[in-house]
Amino acid sequence: MNHLRVIVTRPLAQALPWVDALREAGFDAHALPLIDIVTMADPAAVHLAWEHLMGCAMVMFVSANAVQHFFAQQPQEYGWPLSAFAGSTGPGTTAALQQAGVPAACILEPLPGAPFDSESLWARLKARNWHGQRVIIVRGEDGRDWLGEQLREAGAEVEPVAAYRRLAPEPGQAGMALMAAAQADPAGHCWFFTSSEAVGHLRELAPQADWSHSRAL
């Protein structure tokens, strides 16, 4: 199948490593980010979270983007407290935490073989005593609150903190040309999606396009 052109739709920072790896494997891969990630205009909530980090039992990060934008706003006077766990949804988030300087012993992620999501992380966390414990969940502006609900039911005090926003992209002339090529030759292209939001943005960018003969992962 390496004759396929693969279109990677992740945010640019995450798309480029996938493009490089796919090209090394012999695929004609291209990045077409269908989600833009930007830091929140007002950093006050993130700065306040850093001030309160010392009293937390856990800071849960929903993605590598959450890690990168949270640590990009780290005040110089604050470091990662060894008393706090860092919750991770999978290897990408864990790698970002380690690159940010969080010790491996502080990171909790789903058990090996489990899906990379909040449900798998909760399967590991739920046996702990969360009553009265403070937890910060670092996420996007419109992130889902499923894990927060589980922690609240277990007695934790949960504070969601938005560290970034997800926006519709502006693909430019090259991106529009790539979309047109994929529509003209659906058998020769494969879309790689990791987000339903990216699918929605594709519809918004090309509302008249017929994708019924296209293929996607």
JSON list of C-alpha atoms in Angstrom, two decimals:
[
{"chain": "A", "resi": 1, "resn": "MET", "atom": "CA", "xyz": [0.00, 0.00, 0.00]},
{"chain": "A", "resi": 2, "resn": "ASN", "atom": "CA", "xyz": [2.98, 2.35, -0.01]},
{"chain": "A", "resi": 3, "resn": "HIS", "atom": "CA", "xyz": [1.78, 3.85, -3.31]},
{"chain": "A", "resi": 4, "resn": "LEU", "atom": "CA", "xyz": [-0.84, 5.70, -1.28]},
{"chain": "A", "resi": 5, "resn": "ARG", "atom": "CA", "xyz": [-0.49, 9.35, -0.48]},
{"chain": "A", "resi": 6, "resn": "VAL", "atom": "CA", "xyz": [-1.21, 9.69, 3.24]},
{"chain": "A", "resi": 7, "resn": "ILE", "atom": "CA", "xyz": [-2.67, 12.97, 4.54]},
{"chain": "A", "resi": 8, "resn": "VAL", "atom": "CA", "xyz": [-1.90, 13.51, 8.24]},
{"chain": "A", "resi": 9, "resn": "THR", "atom": "CA", "xyz": [-4.47, 15.85, 9.80]},
{"chain": "A", "resi": 10, "resn": "ARG", "atom": "CA", "xyz": [-3.08, 16.27, 13.32]},
{"chain": "A", "resi": 11, "resn": "PRO", "atom": "CA", "xyz": [-1.98, 19.69, 14.61]},
{"chain": "A", "resi": 12, "resn": "LEU", "atom": "CA", "xyz": [1.26, 20.67, 12.90]},
{"chain": "A", "resi": 13, "resn": "ALA", "atom": "CA", "xyz": [3.60, 19.92, 15.84]},
{"chain": "A", "resi": 14, "resn": "GLN", "atom": "CA", "xyz": [2.23, 16.36, 16.07]},
{"chain": "A", "resi": 15, "resn": "ALA", "atom": "CA", "xyz": [1.77, 15.87, 12.31]},
{"chain": "A", "resi": 16, "resn": "LEU", "atom": "CA", "xyz": [5.37, 16.43, 11.27]},
{"chain": "A", "resi": 17, "resn": "PRO", "atom": "CA", "xyz": [6.88, 13.44, 13.18]},
{"chain": "A", "resi": 18, "resn": "TRP", "atom": "CA", "xyz": [4.19, 11.20, 11.65]},
{"chain": "A", "resi": 19, "resn": "VAL", "atom": "CA", "xyz": [4.97, 12.53, 8.17]},
{"chain": "A", "resi": 20, "resn": "ASP", "atom": "CA", "xyz": [8.69, 11.87, 8.67]},
{"chain": "A", "resi": 21, "resn": "ALA", "atom": "CA", "xyz": [8.09, 8.33, 9.95]},
{"chain": "A", "resi": 22, "resn": "LEU", "atom": "CA", "xyz": [5.68, 7.49, 7.12]},
{"chain": "A", "resi": 23, "resn": "ARG", "atom": "CA", "xyz": [8.11, 8.79, 4.52]},
{"chain": "A", "resi": 24, "resn": "GLU", "atom": "CA", "xyz": [10.88, 6.68, 6.03]},
{"chain": "A", "resi": 25, "resn": "ALA", "atom": "CA", "xyz": [8.53, 3.70, 5.61]},
{"chain": "A", "resi": 26, "resn": "GLY", "atom": "CA", "xyz": [8.11, 4.49, 1.91]},
{"chain": "A", "resi": 27, "resn": "PHE", "atom": "CA", "xyz": [4.82, 6.39, 1.94]},
{"chain": "A", "resi": 28, "resn": "ASP", "atom": "CA", "xyz": [4.14, 9.66, 0.15]},
{"chain": "A", "resi": 29, "resn": "ALA", "atom": "CA", "xyz": [3.00, 11.47, 3.31]},
{"chain": "A", "resi": 30, "resn": "HIS", "atom": "CA", "xyz": [1.93, 15.09, 3.72]},
{"chain": "A", "resi": 31, "resn": "ALA", "atom": "CA", "xyz": [0.76, 17.20, 6.63]},
{"chain": "A", "resi": 32, "resn": "LEU", "atom": "CA", "xyz": [-2.58, 18.96, 6.34]},
{"chain": "A", "resi": 33, "resn": "PRO", "atom": "CA", "xyz": [-3.39, 20.10, 9.89]},
{"chain": "A", "resi": 34, "resn": "LEU", "atom": "CA", "xyz": [-7.15, 20.30, 10.37]},
{"chain": "A", "resi": 35, "resn": "ILE", "atom": "CA", "xyz": [-6.84, 21.65, 13.92]},
{"chain": "A", "resi": 36, "resn": "ASP", "atom": "CA", "xyz": [-4.79, 24.63, 15.07]},
{"chain": "A", "resi": 37, "resn": "ILE", "atom": "CA", "xyz": [-3.62, 24.75, 18.69]},
{"chain": "A", "resi": 38, "resn": "VAL", "atom": "CA", "xyz": [-3.01, 28.14, 20.31]},
{"chain": "A", "resi": 39, "resn": "THR", "atom": "CA", "xyz": [-2.22, 29.25, 23.87]},
{"chain": "A", "resi": 40, "resn": "MET", "atom": "CA", "xyz": [-5.01, 30.89, 25.81]},
{"chain": "A", "resi": 41, "resn": "ALA", "atom": "CA", "xyz": [-4.95, 34.67, 25.46]},
{"chain": "A", "resi": 42, "resn": "ASP", "atom": "CA", "xyz": [-5.24, 35.11, 29.24]},
{"chain": "A", "resi": 43, "resn": "PRO", "atom": "CA", "xyz": [-2.59, 33.05, 31.12]},
{"chain": "A", "resi": 44, "resn": "ALA", "atom": "CA", "xyz": [-4.01, 33.85, 34.58]},
{"chain": "A", "resi": 45, "resn": "ALA", "atom": "CA", "xyz": [-5.65, 30.42, 35.13]},
{"chain": "A", "resi": 46, "resn": "VAL", "atom": "CA", "xyz": [-2.45, 28.54, 34.24]},
{"chain": "A", "resi": 47, "resn": "HIS", "atom": "CA", "xyz": [-0.29, 30.80, 36.43]},
{"chain": "A", "resi": 48, "resn": "LEU", "atom": "CA", "xyz": [-2.71, 30.26, 39.35]},
{"chain": "A", "resi": 49, "resn": "ALA", "atom": "CA", "xyz": [-2.55, 26.51, 38.81]},
{"chain": "A", "resi": 50, "resn": "TRP", "atom": "CA", "xyz": [1.26, 26.63, 39.07]},
{"chain": "A", "resi": 51, "resn": "GLU", "atom": "CA", "xyz": [0.94, 28.51, 42.36]},
{"chain": "A", "resi": 52, "resn": "HIS", "atom": "CA", "xyz": [-1.32, 25.77, 43.75]},
{"chain": "A", "resi": 53, "resn": "LEU", "atom": "CA", "xyz": [0.64, 22.82, 42.41]},
{"chain": "A", "resi": 54, "resn": "MET", "atom": "CA", "xyz": [2.33, 22.04, 45.72]},
{"chain": "A", "resi": 55, "resn": "GLY", "atom": "CA", "xyz": [-0.98, 21.12, 47.35]},
{"chain": "A", "resi": 56, "resn": "CYS", "atom": "CA", "xyz": [-2.18, 18.81, 44.56]},
{"chain": "A", "resi": 57, "resn": "ALA", "atom": "CA", "xyz": [-2.27, 15.05, 44.62]},
{"chain": "A", "resi": 58, "resn": "MET", "atom": "CA", "xyz": [-2.27, 14.91, 40.82]},
{"chain": "A", "resi": 59, "resn": "VAL", "atom": "CA", "xyz": [-2.18, 17.11, 37.75]},
{"chain": "A", "resi": 60, "resn": "MET", "atom": "CA", "xyz": [-3.76, 15.24, 34.85]},
{"chain": "A", "resi": 61, "resn": "PHE", "atom": "CA", "xyz": [-2.80, 16.18, 31.28]},
{"chain": "A", "resi": 62, "resn": "VAL", "atom": "CA", "xyz": [-5.21, 15.19, 28.53]},
{"chain": "A", "resi": 63, "resn": "SER", "atom": "CA", "xyz": [-2.60, 15.34, 25.75]},
{"chain": "A", "resi": 64, "resn": "ALA", "atom": "CA", "xyz": [0.92, 16.35, 24.77]},
{"chain": "A", "resi": 65, "resn": "ASN", "atom": "CA", "xyz": [-0.56, 19.70, 23.73]},
{"chain": "A", "resi": 66, "resn": "ALA", "atom": "CA", "xyz": [-1.80, 20.21, 27.29]},
{"chain": "A", "resi": 67, "resn": "VAL", "atom": "CA", "xyz": [1.71, 19.53, 28.61]},
{"chain": "A", "resi": 68, "resn": "GLN", "atom": "CA", "xyz": [3.43, 21.83, 26.16]},
{"chain": "A", "resi": 69, "resn": "HIS", "atom": "CA", "xyz": [1.12, 24.79, 26.69]},
{"chain": "A", "resi": 70, "resn": "PHE", "atom": "CA", "xyz": [1.02, 24.35, 30.48]},
{"chain": "A", "resi": 71, "resn": "PHE", "atom": "CA", "xyz": [4.81, 24.26, 30.81]},
{"chain": "A", "resi": 72, "resn": "ALA", "atom": "CA", "xyz": [5.27, 27.06, 28.27]},
{"chain": "A", "resi": 73, "resn": "GLN", "atom": "CA", "xyz": [3.60, 29.32, 30.86]},
{"chain": "A", "resi": 74, "resn": "GLN", "atom": "CA", "xyz": [5.57, 28.01, 33.84]},
{"chain": "A", "resi": 75, "resn": "PRO", "atom": "CA", "xyz": [6.64, 30.86, 36.15]},
{"chain": "A", "resi": 76, "resn": "GLN", "atom": "CA", "xyz": [10.38, 30.84, 36.86]},
{"chain": "A", "resi": 77, "resn": "GLU", "atom": "CA", "xyz": [9.84, 30.58, 40.60]},
{"chain": "A", "resi": 78, "resn": "TYR", "atom": "CA", "xyz": [7.88, 27.33, 40.42]},
{"chain": "A", "resi": 79, "resn": "GLY", "atom": "CA", "xyz": [9.05, 23.79, 39.64]},
{"chain": "A", "resi": 80, "resn": "TRP", "atom": "CA", "xyz": [7.33, 20.42, 39.59]},
{"chain": "A", "resi": 81, "resn": "PRO", "atom": "CA", "xyz": [6.63, 19.25, 43.17]},
{"chain": "A", "resi": 82, "resn": "LEU", "atom": "CA", "xyz": [7.71, 15.64, 43.77]},
{"chain": "A", "resi": 83, "resn": "SER", "atom": "CA", "xyz": [4.60, 15.17, 45.92]},
{"chain": "A", "resi": 84, "resn": "ALA", "atom": "CA", "xyz": [2.30, 15.50, 42.89]},
{"chain": "A", "resi": 85, "resn": "PHE", "atom": "CA", "xyz": [1.61, 12.82, 40.31]},
{"chain": "A", "resi": 86, "resn": "ALA", "atom": "CA", "xyz": [1.28, 13.75, 36.63]},
{"chain": "A", "resi": 87, "resn": "GLY", "atom": "CA", "xyz": [-1.55, 11.86, 34.97]},
{"chain": "A", "resi": 88, "resn": "SER", "atom": "CA", "xyz": [-0.97, 10.92, 31.33]},
{"chain": "A", "resi": 89, "resn": "THR", "atom": "CA", "xyz": [-3.27, 9.39, 28.71]},
{"chain": "A", "resi": 90, "resn": "GLY", "atom": "CA", "xyz": [-0.47, 7.61, 26.84]},
{"chain": "A", "resi": 91, "resn": "PRO", "atom": "CA", "xyz": [3.11, 7.52, 25.55]},
{"chain": "A", "resi": 92, "resn": "GLY", "atom": "CA", "xyz": [2.95, 10.81, 23.63]},
{"chain": "A", "resi": 93, "resn": "THR", "atom": "CA", "xyz": [1.81, 12.71, 26.69]},
{"chain": "A", "resi": 94, "resn": "THR", "atom": "CA", "xyz": [4.32, 10.87, 28.88]},
{"chain": "A", "resi": 95, "resn": "ALA", "atom": "CA", "xyz": [7.17, 11.76, 26.51]},
{"chain": "A", "resi": 96, "resn": "ALA", "atom": "CA", "xyz": [6.12, 15.42, 26.62]},
{"chain": "A", "resi": 97, "resn": "LEU", "atom": "CA", "xyz": [6.06, 15.33, 30.43]},
{"chain": "A", "resi": 98, "resn": "GLN", "atom": "CA", "xyz": [9.54, 13.84, 30.60]},
{"chain": "A", "resi": 99, "resn": "GLN", "atom": "CA", "xyz": [10.84, 16.43, 28.11]},
{"chain": "A", "resi": 100, "resn": "ALA", "atom": "CA", "xyz": [9.34, 19.11, 30.36]},
{"chain": "A", "resi": 101, "resn": "GLY", "atom": "CA", "xyz": [11.34, 17.76, 33.29]},
{"chain": "A", "resi": 102, "resn": "VAL", "atom": "CA", "xyz": [8.73, 15.73, 35.21]},
{"chain": "A", "resi": 103, "resn": "PRO", "atom": "CA", "xyz": [10.44, 12.70, 36.83]},
{"chain": "A", "resi": 104, "resn": "ALA", "atom": "CA", "xyz": [9.33, 9.35, 35.46]},
{"chain": "A", "resi": 105, "resn": "ALA", "atom": "CA", "xyz": [8.46, 8.22, 38.99]},
{"chain": "A", "resi": 106, "resn": "CYS", "atom": "CA", "xyz": [5.80, 10.95, 39.16]},
{"chain": "A", "resi": 107, "resn": "ILE", "atom": "CA", "xyz": [4.00, 9.95, 35.95]},
{"chain": "A", "resi": 108, "resn": "LEU", "atom": "CA", "xyz": [0.93, 7.71, 35.94]},
{"chain": "A", "resi": 109, "resn": "GLU", "atom": "CA", "xyz": [-0.35, 6.40, 32.59]},
{"chain": "A", "resi": 110, "resn": "PRO", "atom": "CA", "xyz": [-2.60, 3.54, 31.39]},
{"chain": "A", "resi": 111, "resn": "LEU", "atom": "CA", "xyz": [-1.23, 0.06, 31.89]},
{"chain": "A", "resi": 112, "resn": "PRO", "atom": "CA", "xyz": [0.63, -1.58, 28.96]},
{"chain": "A", "resi": 113, "resn": "GLY", "atom": "CA", "xyz": [-1.75, -2.87, 26.30]},
{"chain": "A", "resi": 114, "resn": "ALA", "atom": "CA", "xyz": [-4.62, -0.58, 27.33]},
{"chain": "A", "resi": 115, "resn": "PRO", "atom": "CA", "xyz": [-6.06, 2.09, 24.99]},
{"chain": "A", "resi": 116, "resn": "PHE", "atom": "CA", "xyz": [-4.58, 5.57, 25.30]},
{"chain": "A", "resi": 117, "resn": "ASP", "atom": "CA", "xyz": [-7.52, 7.43, 26.83]},
{"chain": "A", "resi": 118, "resn": "SER", "atom": "CA", "xyz": [-9.03, 8.75, 30.05]},
{"chain": "A", "resi": 119, "resn": "GLU", "atom": "CA", "xyz": [-11.01, 5.57, 30.65]},
{"chain": "A", "resi": 120, "resn": "SER", "atom": "CA", "xyz": [-7.83, 3.47, 30.70]},
{"chain": "A", "resi": 121, "resn": "LEU", "atom": "CA", "xyz": [-6.11, 5.94, 33.00]},
{"chain": "A", "resi": 122, "resn": "TRP", "atom": "CA", "xyz": [-9.06, 5.83, 35.39]},
{"chain": "A", "resi": 123, "resn": "ALA", "atom": "CA", "xyz": [-8.86, 2.03, 35.45]},
{"chain": "A", "resi": 124, "resn": "ARG", "atom": "CA", "xyz": [-5.43, 2.49, 37.05]},
{"chain": "A", "resi": 125, "resn": "LEU", "atom": "CA", "xyz": [-6.38, 5.42, 39.29]},
{"chain": "A", "resi": 126, "resn": "LYS", "atom": "CA", "xyz": [-9.71, 4.31, 40.74]},
{"chain": "A", "resi": 127, "resn": "ALA", "atom": "CA", "xyz": [-8.21, 2.02, 43.38]},
{"chain": "A", "resi": 128, "resn": "ARG", "atom": "CA", "xyz": [-6.53, 5.00, 45.06]},
{"chain": "A", "resi": 129, "resn": "ASN", "atom": "CA", "xyz": [-8.13, 7.02, 47.86]},
{"chain": "A", "resi": 130, "resn": "TRP", "atom": "CA", "xyz": [-9.16, 10.34, 46.30]},
{"chain": "A", "resi": 131, "resn": "HIS", "atom": "CA", "xyz": [-11.33, 11.63, 49.15]},
{"chain": "A", "resi": 132, "resn": "GLY", "atom": "CA", "xyz": [-10.36, 15.23, 49.90]},
{"chain": "A", "resi": 133, "resn": "GLN", "atom": "CA", "xyz": [-7.50, 15.19, 47.38]},
{"chain": "A", "resi": 134, "resn": "ARG", "atom": "CA", "xyz": [-6.94, 18.17, 45.04]},
{"chain": "A", "resi": 135, "resn": "VAL", "atom": "CA", "xyz": [-6.63, 17.38, 41.34]},
{"chain": "A", "resi": 136, "resn": "ILE", "atom": "CA", "xyz": [-5.99, 19.75, 38.44]},
{"chain": "A", "resi": 137, "resn": "ILE", "atom": "CA", "xyz": [-6.97, 18.64, 34.94]},
{"chain": "A", "resi": 138, "resn": "VAL", "atom": "CA", "xyz": [-5.08, 20.50, 32.21]},
{"chain": "A", "resi": 139, "resn": "ARG", "atom": "CA", "xyz": [-6.97, 20.45, 28.94]},
{"chain": "A", "resi": 140, "resn": "GLY", "atom": "CA", "xyz": [-8.21, 22.52, 26.01]},
{"chain": "A", "resi": 141, "resn": "GLU", "atom": "CA", "xyz": [-10.81, 25.23, 26.34]},
{"chain": "A", "resi": 142, "resn": "ASP", "atom": "CA", "xyz": [-13.64, 22.84, 25.44]},
{"chain": "A", "resi": 143, "resn": "GLY", "atom": "CA", "xyz": [-12.27, 19.55, 26.75]},
{"chain": "A", "resi": 144, "resn": "ARG", "atom": "CA", "xyz": [-14.59, 16.80, 27.97]},
{"chain": "A", "resi": 145, "resn": "ASP", "atom": "CA", "xyz": [-14.99, 16.26, 31.70]},
{"chain": "A", "resi": 146, "resn": "TRP", "atom": "CA", "xyz": [-15.46, 12.48, 31.99]},
{"chain": "A", "resi": 147, "resn": "LEU", "atom": "CA", "xyz": [-12.39, 11.83, 34.14]},
{"chain": "A", "resi": 148, "resn": "GLY", "atom": "CA", "xyz": [-13.17, 14.86, 36.30]},
{"chain": "A", "resi": 149, "resn": "GLU", "atom": "CA", "xyz": [-16.62, 13.43, 36.99]},
{"chain": "A", "resi": 150, "resn": "GLN", "atom": "CA", "xyz": [-15.14, 10.08, 38.09]},
{"chain": "A", "resi": 151, "resn": "LEU", "atom": "CA", "xyz": [-12.70, 11.82, 40.43]},
{"chain": "A", "resi": 152, "resn": "ARG", "atom": "CA", "xyz": [-15.43, 14.01, 41.93]},
{"chain": "A", "resi": 153, "resn": "GLU", "atom": "CA", "xyz": [-17.59, 10.95, 42.58]},
{"chain": "A", "resi": 154, "resn": "ALA", "atom": "CA", "xyz": [-14.57, 9.42, 44.34]},
{"chain": "A", "resi": 155, "resn": "GLY", "atom": "CA", "xyz": [-14.39, 12.48, 46.62]},
{"chain": "A", "resi": 156, "resn": "ALA", "atom": "CA", "xyz": [-11.66, 14.54, 44.96]},
{"chain": "A", "resi": 157, "resn": "GLU", "atom": "CA", "xyz": [-11.70, 18.32, 44.56]},
{"chain": "A", "resi": 158, "resn": "VAL", "atom": "CA", "xyz": [-11.23, 18.78, 40.82]},
{"chain": "A", "resi": 159, "resn": "GLU", "atom": "CA", "xyz": [-10.19, 21.97, 39.06]},
{"chain": "A", "resi": 160, "resn": "PRO", "atom": "CA", "xyz": [-10.17, 22.06, 35.24]},
{"chain": "A", "resi": 161, "resn": "VAL", "atom": "CA", "xyz": [-7.61, 24.45, 33.73]},
{"chain": "A", "resi": 162, "resn": "ALA", "atom": "CA", "xyz": [-7.70, 25.44, 30.06]},
{"chain": "A", "resi": 163, "resn": "ALA", "atom": "CA", "xyz": [-4.14, 25.80, 28.75]},
{"chain": "A", "resi": 164, "resn": "TYR", "atom": "CA", "xyz": [-4.92, 26.05, 25.02]},
{"chain": "A", "resi": 165, "resn": "ARG", "atom": "CA", "xyz": [-7.62, 26.53, 22.42]},
{"chain": "A", "resi": 166, "resn": "ARG", "atom": "CA", "xyz": [-8.43, 24.44, 19.36]},
{"chain": "A", "resi": 167, "resn": "LEU", "atom": "CA", "xyz": [-9.28, 26.45, 16.27]},
{"chain": "A", "resi": 168, "resn": "ALA", "atom": "CA", "xyz": [-10.35, 25.73, 12.71]},
{"chain": "A", "resi": 169, "resn": "PRO", "atom": "CA", "xyz": [-7.29, 25.85, 10.45]},
{"chain": "A", "resi": 170, "resn": "GLU", "atom": "CA", "xyz": [-6.41, 28.04, 7.48]},
{"chain": "A", "resi": 171, "resn": "PRO", "atom": "CA", "xyz": [-4.81, 25.51, 5.10]},
{"chain": "A", "resi": 172, "resn": "GLY", "atom": "CA", "xyz": [-3.68, 27.97, 2.41]},
{"chain": "A", "resi": 173, "resn": "GLN", "atom": "CA", "xyz": [-3.26, 27.27, -1.29]},
{"chain": "A", "resi": 174, "resn": "ALA", "atom": "CA", "xyz": [-1.13, 24.13, -0.84]},
{"chain": "A", "resi": 175, "resn": "GLY", "atom": "CA", "xyz": [-3.61, 22.64, 1.61]},
{"chain": "A", "resi": 176, "resn": "MET", "atom": "CA", "xyz": [-6.58, 23.34, -0.64]},
{"chain": "A", "resi": 177, "resn": "ALA", "atom": "CA", "xyz": [-4.71, 21.76, -3.55]},
{"chain": "A", "resi": 178, "resn": "LEU", "atom": "CA", "xyz": [-4.07, 18.64, -1.45]},
{"chain": "A", "resi": 179, "resn": "MET", "atom": "CA", "xyz": [-7.77, 18.40, -0.58]},
{"chain": "A", "resi": 180, "resn": "ALA", "atom": "CA", "xyz": [-8.70, 18.75, -4.26]},
{"chain": "A", "resi": 181, "resn": "ALA", "atom": "CA", "xyz": [-6.24, 16.01, -5.23]},
{"chain": "A", "resi": 182, "resn": "ALA", "atom": "CA", "xyz": [-7.68, 13.70, -2.57]},
{"chain": "A", "resi": 183, "resn": "GLN", "atom": "CA", "xyz": [-11.19, 14.29, -3.84]},
{"chain": "A", "resi": 184, "resn": "ALA", "atom": "CA", "xyz": [-10.17, 13.72, -7.47]},
{"chain": "A", "resi": 185, "resn": "ASP", "atom": "CA", "xyz": [-8.32, 10.47, -6.68]},
{"chain": "A", "resi": 186, "resn": "PRO", "atom": "CA", "xyz": [-9.86, 8.95, -3.53]},
{"chain": "A", "resi": 187, "resn": "ALA", "atom": "CA", "xyz": [-8.27, 5.52, -4.14]},
{"chain": "A", "resi": 188, "resn": "GLY", "atom": "CA", "xyz": [-4.80, 7.07, -4.22]},
{"chain": "A", "resi": 189, "resn": "HIS", "atom": "CA", "xyz": [-5.15, 8.97, -0.96]},
{"chain": "A", "resi": 190, "resn": "CYS", "atom": "CA", "xyz": [-5.69, 7.95, 2.65]},
{"chain": "A", "resi": 191, "resn": "TRP", "atom": "CA", "xyz": [-6.74, 10.43, 5.34]},
{"chain": "A", "resi": 192, "resn": "PHE", "atom": "CA", "xyz": [-5.27, 9.88, 8.81]},
{"chain": "A", "resi": 193, "resn": "PHE", "atom": "CA", "xyz": [-7.59, 11.29, 11.50]},
{"chain": "A", "resi": 194, "resn": "THR", "atom": "CA", "xyz": [-7.15, 11.21, 15.27]},
{"chain": "A", "resi": 195, "resn": "SER", "atom": "CA", "xyz": [-10.00, 13.59, 16.07]},
{"chain": "A", "resi": 196, "resn": "SER", "atom": "CA", "xyz": [-13.66, 13.90, 15.11]},
{"chain": "A", "resi": 197, "resn": "GLU", "atom": "CA", "xyz": [-13.15, 17.65, 15.33]},
{"chain": "A", "resi": 198, "resn": "ALA", "atom": "CA", "xyz": [-10.69, 17.44, 12.42]},
{"chain": "A", "resi": 199, "resn": "VAL", "atom": "CA", "xyz": [-13.33, 15.63, 10.35]},
{"chain": "A", "resi": 200, "resn": "GLY", "atom": "CA", "xyz": [-15.78, 18.45, 11.10]},
{"chain": "A", "resi": 201, "resn": "HIS", "atom": "CA", "xyz": [-13.25, 21.07, 10.03]},
{"chain": "A", "resi": 202, "resn": "LEU", "atom": "CA", "xyz": [-12.71, 19.24, 6.73]},
{"chain": "A", "resi": 203, "resn": "ARG", "atom": "CA", "xyz": [-16.44, 19.47, 6.07]},
{"chain": "A", "resi": 204, "resn": "GLU", "atom": "CA", "xyz": [-16.37, 23.20, 6.83]},
{"chain": "A", "resi": 205, "resn": "LEU", "atom": "CA", "xyz": [-13.37, 23.81, 4.55]},
{"chain": "A", "resi": 206, "resn": "ALA", "atom": "CA", "xyz": [-14.88, 21.88, 1.63]},
{"chain": "A", "resi": 207, "resn": "PRO", "atom": "CA", "xyz": [-18.66, 21.91, 2.16]},
{"chain": "A", "resi": 208, "resn": "GLN", "atom": "CA", "xyz": [-19.44, 20.83, -1.42]},
{"chain": "A", "resi": 209, "resn": "ALA", "atom": "CA", "xyz": [-16.91, 17.98, -1.53]},
{"chain": "A", "resi": 210, "resn": "ASP", "atom": "CA", "xyz": [-18.09, 14.38, -1.92]},
{"chain": "A", "resi": 211, "resn": "TRP", "atom": "CA", "xyz": [-15.90, 12.17, 0.28]},
{"chain": "A", "resi": 212, "resn": "SER", "atom": "CA", "xyz": [-18.10, 9.06, -0.08]},
{"chain": "A", "resi": 213, "resn": "HIS", "atom": "CA", "xyz": [-15.45, 7.18, -2.11]},
{"chain": "A", "resi": 214, "resn": "SER", "atom": "CA", "xyz": [-12.51, 8.24, 0.09]},
{"chain": "A", "resi": 215, "resn": "ARG", "atom": "CA", "xyz": [-10.64, 6.11, 2.58]},
{"chain": "A", "resi": 216, "resn": "ALA", "atom": "CA", "xyz": [-9.47, 7.07, 6.06]},
{"chain": "A", "resi": 217, "resn": "LEU", "atom": "CA", "xyz": [-7.82, 5.74, 9.18]}
]
